[in-house]
Amino acid sequence: MAVTLTTPNTLLGAFQPKGNVAKLATNAAIVLIGTMLITAAAKVNVPVWPVPVTLQSFAIAALAAAFGMRIGVATVAAYLIEGAMGLPVFATGGGMAYLLGPTGGFLIGFLAQAAIIGYAADRGASGRPLALFGAMLVATAVLYAFGFAWLVMMAGQAAWVDQTNVLASAFAKAVQPFLVWDTLKMALAALTVTGLWSFFGAKR
């Protein structure tokens, strides 16, 4: 039975080797490399409390667009597992306590971000900049929803939340600081992937 973890519409799918064993080995290596890239992106950060500004969303958007939904989600899942096991792959550390801390909503939301963008890429968005950018904006909105909801749930035990206006305070911490920067990051990610597709994928 053929192993199909990505599609020919993605950069990864355009260069998949023949044979199930080769595909599995390649995909496993790609997932590992992907987690390293997300870790590197996490370390490029502005330490704003409680949620730092990082390049994680850019890296995950680009990887999901290049890999497709299955490998993109698998890469993020592997990254989260590494962090939960205590490896210092997150912006300022690792471990279950970190995963369940203020940034936990965003970290879990990265799975949804990768799924949405990867789904669009599997259906041909890699060659259409506006379609891919639109999918990335939708995925970013869903990511914000995870981060916002998480901070609202933590409001009762968080000193940095204004207890007189929890929703506004959570919005100011989880969404507002990232709107402009994430829009620019998604535009750059979309242009990067569609540019690579025009150069490599369309010529396969």
C-alpha atoms as a printed R data frame, in Angstrom:
    type eleno elety resid chain resno       x      y       z
1   ATOM     1    CA   MET     A     1   0.000  0.000   0.000
2   ATOM     2    CA   ALA     A     2   1.367  3.406  -0.970
3   ATOM     3    CA   VAL     A     3   2.315  5.834   1.784
4   ATOM     4    CA   THR     A     4   0.737  9.229   1.115
5   ATOM     5    CA   LEU     A     5   1.547 11.859   3.726
6   ATOM     6    CA   THR     A     6   1.666 14.864   1.430
7   ATOM     7    CA   THR     A     7   0.434 15.805  -2.031
8   ATOM     8    CA   PRO     A     8   2.128 16.805  -5.301
9   ATOM     9    CA   ASN     A     9   0.715 20.297  -4.731
10  ATOM    10    CA   THR     A    10   3.270 20.984  -1.969
11  ATOM    11    CA   LEU     A    11   7.000 21.574  -2.195
12  ATOM    12    CA   LEU     A    12   7.653 18.445  -0.140
13  ATOM    13    CA   GLY     A    13   5.316 16.379  -2.305
14  ATOM    14    CA   ALA     A    14   7.009 17.579  -5.485
15  ATOM    15    CA   PHE     A    15  10.277 16.014  -4.343
16  ATOM    16    CA   GLN     A    16   9.062 12.871  -2.570
17  ATOM    17    CA   PRO     A    17  11.196  9.794  -3.379
18  ATOM    18    CA   LYS     A    18   9.653  6.636  -4.768
19  ATOM    19    CA   GLY     A    19   9.096  3.685  -2.433
20  ATOM    20    CA   ASN     A    20   7.367  3.549   0.923
21  ATOM    21    CA   VAL     A    21  10.503  3.068   3.021
22  ATOM    22    CA   ALA     A    22  12.253  6.000   1.382
23  ATOM    23    CA   LYS     A    23   9.170  8.171   1.832
24  ATOM    24    CA   LEU     A    24   8.835  7.291   5.514
25  ATOM    25    CA   ALA     A    25  12.522  7.927   6.165
26  ATOM    26    CA   THR     A    26  12.394 11.237   4.303
27  ATOM    27    CA   ASN     A    27   9.268 12.390   6.105
28  ATOM    28    CA   ALA     A    28  10.696 11.448   9.503
29  ATOM    29    CA   ALA     A    29  13.827 13.460   8.746
30  ATOM    30    CA   ILE     A    30  11.726 16.377   7.505
31  ATOM    31    CA   VAL     A    31   9.677 16.396  10.716
32  ATOM    32    CA   LEU     A    32  12.859 16.422  12.827
33  ATOM    33    CA   ILE     A    33  14.384 19.243  10.780
34  ATOM    34    CA   GLY     A    34  11.087 21.118  11.006
35  ATOM    35    CA   THR     A    35  11.104 20.961  14.812
36  ATOM    36    CA   MET     A    36  14.631 22.360  14.791
37  ATOM    37    CA   LEU     A    37  13.558 25.255  12.592
38  ATOM    38    CA   ILE     A    38  10.575 26.039  14.850
39  ATOM    39    CA   THR     A    39  12.895 25.928  17.879
40  ATOM    40    CA   ALA     A    40  15.307 28.335  16.202
41  ATOM    41    CA   ALA     A    41  12.387 30.642  15.357
42  ATOM    42    CA   ALA     A    42  11.202 30.524  18.977
43  ATOM    43    CA   LYS     A    43  14.580 31.723  20.187
44  ATOM    44    CA   VAL     A    44  14.300 34.867  18.038
45  ATOM    45    CA   ASN     A    45  11.985 36.711  20.366
46  ATOM    46    CA   VAL     A    46  11.125 39.956  22.077
47  ATOM    47    CA   PRO     A    47  10.504 39.044  25.745
48  ATOM    48    CA   VAL     A    48   7.109 40.691  26.248
49  ATOM    49    CA   TRP     A    49   5.104 39.341  29.198
50  ATOM    50    CA   PRO     A    50   3.067 37.170  29.299
51  ATOM    51    CA   VAL     A    51   3.343 36.209  25.590
52  ATOM    52    CA   PRO     A    52   6.665 36.966  23.856
53  ATOM    53    CA   VAL     A    53   6.841 38.075  20.240
54  ATOM    54    CA   THR     A    54   8.608 35.311  18.279
55  ATOM    55    CA   LEU     A    55   9.085 33.993  14.743
56  ATOM    56    CA   GLN     A    56   7.318 30.708  15.559
57  ATOM    57    CA   SER     A    57   4.135 31.568  13.682
58  ATOM    58    CA   PHE     A    58   6.172 32.500  10.601
59  ATOM    59    CA   ALA     A    59   8.140 29.261  10.700
60  ATOM    60    CA   ILE     A    60   5.054 27.103  11.230
61  ATOM    61    CA   ALA     A    61   3.125 28.879   8.464
62  ATOM    62    CA   ALA     A    62   5.972 28.420   5.996
63  ATOM    63    CA   LEU     A    63   6.585 24.790   6.969
64  ATOM    64    CA   ALA     A    64   2.899 23.843   6.806
65  ATOM    65    CA   ALA     A    65   2.589 25.486   3.391
66  ATOM    66    CA   ALA     A    66   5.669 23.634   2.169
67  ATOM    67    CA   PHE     A    67   4.882 20.265   3.778
68  ATOM    68    CA   GLY     A    68   1.080 20.021   3.588
69  ATOM    69    CA   MET     A    69  -1.373 19.294   6.382
70  ATOM    70    CA   ARG     A    70  -0.253 15.862   7.600
71  ATOM    71    CA   ILE     A    71   3.469 16.529   7.799
72  ATOM    72    CA   GLY     A    72   2.878 20.093   8.971
73  ATOM    73    CA   VAL     A    73   0.705 18.990  11.887
74  ATOM    74    CA   ALA     A    74   3.061 16.095  12.661
75  ATOM    75    CA   THR     A    75   5.970 18.528  12.824
76  ATOM    76    CA   VAL     A    76   4.181 20.833  15.260
77  ATOM    77    CA   ALA     A    77   3.010 17.860  17.343
78  ATOM    78    CA   ALA     A    78   6.584 16.550  17.549
79  ATOM    79    CA   TYR     A    79   7.768 20.017  18.570
80  ATOM    80    CA   LEU     A    80   5.174 20.205  21.356
81  ATOM    81    CA   ILE     A    81   6.090 16.711  22.563
82  ATOM    82    CA   GLU     A    82   9.760 17.716  22.689
83  ATOM    83    CA   GLY     A    83   8.821 20.732  24.789
84  ATOM    84    CA   ALA     A    84   6.520 18.766  27.074
85  ATOM    85    CA   MET     A    85   9.369 16.312  27.715
86  ATOM    86    CA   GLY     A    86  11.474 19.162  29.036
87  ATOM    87    CA   LEU     A    87  13.614 20.034  26.040
88  ATOM    88    CA   PRO     A    88  14.163 23.835  25.939
89  ATOM    89    CA   VAL     A    89  12.505 24.261  22.535
90  ATOM    90    CA   PHE     A    90  10.024 26.992  23.488
91  ATOM    91    CA   ALA     A    91  10.861 30.687  23.578
92  ATOM    92    CA   THR     A    92  12.271 30.665  27.105
93  ATOM    93    CA   GLY     A    93  12.369 27.024  28.167
94  ATOM    94    CA   GLY     A    94  10.395 23.795  28.132
95  ATOM    95    CA   GLY     A    95   8.476 21.314  30.262
96  ATOM    96    CA   MET     A    96   4.817 20.687  31.080
97  ATOM    97    CA   ALA     A    97   4.655 23.707  33.392
98  ATOM    98    CA   TYR     A    98   5.701 25.928  30.490
99  ATOM    99    CA   LEU     A    99   3.223 24.257  28.138
100 ATOM   100    CA   LEU     A   100   0.444 24.909  30.651
101 ATOM   101    CA   GLY     A   101   1.567 28.488  31.285
102 ATOM   102    CA   PRO     A   102   0.397 31.761  29.689
103 ATOM   103    CA   THR     A   103   1.621 30.833  26.202
104 ATOM   104    CA   GLY     A   104  -0.014 27.388  26.257
105 ATOM   105    CA   GLY     A   105  -2.988 28.503  24.172
106 ATOM   106    CA   PHE     A   106  -0.721 29.690  21.395
107 ATOM   107    CA   LEU     A   107   1.413 26.569  21.542
108 ATOM   108    CA   ILE     A   108  -1.618 24.274  21.195
109 ATOM   109    CA   GLY     A   109  -3.088 26.654  18.623
110 ATOM   110    CA   PHE     A   110  -0.053 26.089  16.407
111 ATOM   111    CA   LEU     A   111  -1.557 22.676  15.598
112 ATOM   112    CA   ALA     A   112  -4.677 24.343  14.196
113 ATOM   113    CA   GLN     A   113  -2.576 26.903  12.349
114 ATOM   114    CA   ALA     A   114  -0.558 24.173  10.661
115 ATOM   115    CA   ALA     A   115  -3.697 22.177   9.813
116 ATOM   116    CA   ILE     A   116  -5.471 25.103   8.123
117 ATOM   117    CA   ILE     A   117  -2.466 26.257   6.118
118 ATOM   118    CA   GLY     A   118  -1.422 22.721   5.227
119 ATOM   119    CA   TYR     A   119  -4.960 21.927   4.063
120 ATOM   120    CA   ALA     A   120  -4.886 24.916   1.726
121 ATOM   121    CA   ALA     A   121  -1.445 23.948   0.423
122 ATOM   122    CA   ASP     A   122  -2.576 20.381  -0.265
123 ATOM   123    CA   ARG     A   123  -5.271 21.848  -2.504
124 ATOM   124    CA   GLY     A   124  -2.944 23.967  -4.594
125 ATOM   125    CA   ALA     A   125  -2.529 27.219  -2.652
126 ATOM   126    CA   SER     A   126   1.272 26.944  -2.859
127 ATOM   127    CA   GLY     A   127   1.111 28.371  -6.363
128 ATOM   128    CA   ARG     A   128  -1.403 31.126  -5.554
129 ATOM   129    CA   PRO     A   129  -0.005 33.887  -3.313
130 ATOM   130    CA   LEU     A   130  -3.316 35.527  -2.418
131 ATOM   131    CA   ALA     A   131  -5.026 32.211  -1.649
132 ATOM   132    CA   LEU     A   132  -2.130 31.087   0.538
133 ATOM   133    CA   PHE     A   133  -1.936 34.457   2.291
134 ATOM   134    CA   GLY     A   134  -5.688 34.334   2.931
135 ATOM   135    CA   ALA     A   135  -5.394 30.852   4.435
136 ATOM   136    CA   MET     A   136  -2.550 32.068   6.637
137 ATOM   137    CA   LEU     A   137  -4.623 34.992   7.905
138 ATOM   138    CA   VAL     A   138  -7.517 32.666   8.739
139 ATOM   139    CA   ALA     A   139  -5.108 30.317  10.521
140 ATOM   140    CA   THR     A   140  -3.642 33.249  12.458
141 ATOM   141    CA   ALA     A   141  -7.126 34.336  13.573
142 ATOM   142    CA   VAL     A   142  -7.758 30.809  14.862
143 ATOM   143    CA   LEU     A   143  -4.377 30.890  16.615
144 ATOM   144    CA   TYR     A   144  -5.388 34.143  18.318
145 ATOM   145    CA   ALA     A   145  -8.643 32.543  19.425
146 ATOM   146    CA   PHE     A   146  -6.714 29.753  21.159
147 ATOM   147    CA   GLY     A   147  -4.331 32.210  22.819
148 ATOM   148    CA   PHE     A   148  -7.117 34.576  23.875
149 ATOM   149    CA   ALA     A   149  -9.330 31.828  25.291
150 ATOM   150    CA   TRP     A   150  -6.389 30.354  27.201
151 ATOM   151    CA   LEU     A   151  -5.549 33.677  28.856
152 ATOM   152    CA   VAL     A   152  -9.204 34.230  29.767
153 ATOM   153    CA   MET     A   153  -9.264 30.804  31.441
154 ATOM   154    CA   MET     A   154  -6.115 31.701  33.390
155 ATOM   155    CA   ALA     A   155  -7.437 35.117  34.405
156 ATOM   156    CA   GLY     A   156  -8.407 34.140  37.915
157 ATOM   157    CA   GLN     A   157  -4.849 33.239  38.898
158 ATOM   158    CA   ALA     A   158  -2.900 35.789  36.862
159 ATOM   159    CA   ALA     A   159  -1.625 38.996  38.413
160 ATOM   160    CA   TRP     A   160  -1.015 40.548  34.987
161 ATOM   161    CA   VAL     A   161  -4.733 40.389  34.056
162 ATOM   162    CA   ASP     A   162  -6.897 43.362  34.944
163 ATOM   163    CA   GLN     A   163  -9.551 41.614  37.011
164 ATOM   164    CA   THR     A   164 -12.026 44.455  36.430
165 ATOM   165    CA   ASN     A   165 -11.980 43.889  32.653
166 ATOM   166    CA   VAL     A   166 -10.701 40.390  31.909
167 ATOM   167    CA   LEU     A   167 -11.705 40.219  28.232
168 ATOM   168    CA   ALA     A   168 -10.098 43.525  27.297
169 ATOM   169    CA   SER     A   169  -6.994 42.662  29.269
170 ATOM   170    CA   ALA     A   170  -6.652 39.253  27.595
171 ATOM   171    CA   PHE     A   171  -7.164 40.849  24.172
172 ATOM   172    CA   ALA     A   172  -4.463 43.401  24.932
173 ATOM   173    CA   LYS     A   173  -2.053 40.614  25.899
174 ATOM   174    CA   ALA     A   174  -2.937 37.872  23.390
175 ATOM   175    CA   VAL     A   175  -3.999 39.659  20.217
176 ATOM   176    CA   GLN     A   176  -3.358 43.380  19.966
177 ATOM   177    CA   PRO     A   177   0.483 43.333  20.150
178 ATOM   178    CA   PHE     A   178   0.721 40.808  17.320
179 ATOM   179    CA   LEU     A   179  -1.733 42.059  14.687
180 ATOM   180    CA   VAL     A   180   0.636 44.075  12.509
181 ATOM   181    CA   TRP     A   181   3.673 41.878  12.944
182 ATOM   182    CA   ASP     A   182   1.806 38.640  12.259
183 ATOM   183    CA   THR     A   183   0.222 40.094   9.124
184 ATOM   184    CA   LEU     A   184   3.691 40.968   7.846
185 ATOM   185    CA   LYS     A   185   5.038 37.551   8.837
186 ATOM   186    CA   MET     A   186   2.207 35.764   7.020
187 ATOM   187    CA   ALA     A   187   2.773 37.887   3.910
188 ATOM   188    CA   LEU     A   188   6.481 37.016   3.969
189 ATOM   189    CA   ALA     A   189   5.744 33.315   4.537
190 ATOM   190    CA   ALA     A   190   3.241 33.237   1.657
191 ATOM   191    CA   LEU     A   191   5.619 35.026  -0.713
192 ATOM   192    CA   THR     A   192   8.494 32.754   0.293
193 ATOM   193    CA   VAL     A   193   6.604 29.517  -0.312
194 ATOM   194    CA   THR     A   194   4.890 30.629  -3.524
195 ATOM   195    CA   GLY     A   195   8.213 31.962  -4.797
196 ATOM   196    CA   LEU     A   196   9.906 28.632  -4.134
197 ATOM   197    CA   TRP     A   197   6.974 26.837  -5.751
198 ATOM   198    CA   SER     A   198   7.311 28.981  -8.897
199 ATOM   199    CA   PHE     A   199  11.010 28.154  -9.046
200 ATOM   200    CA   PHE     A   200  10.986 24.470  -8.071
201 ATOM   201    CA   GLY     A   201   7.500 23.005  -7.852
202 ATOM   202    CA   ALA     A   202   6.129 24.198 -11.169
203 ATOM   203    CA   LYS     A   203   9.202 22.815 -12.955
204 ATOM   204    CA   ARG     A   204   9.104 19.329 -11.504
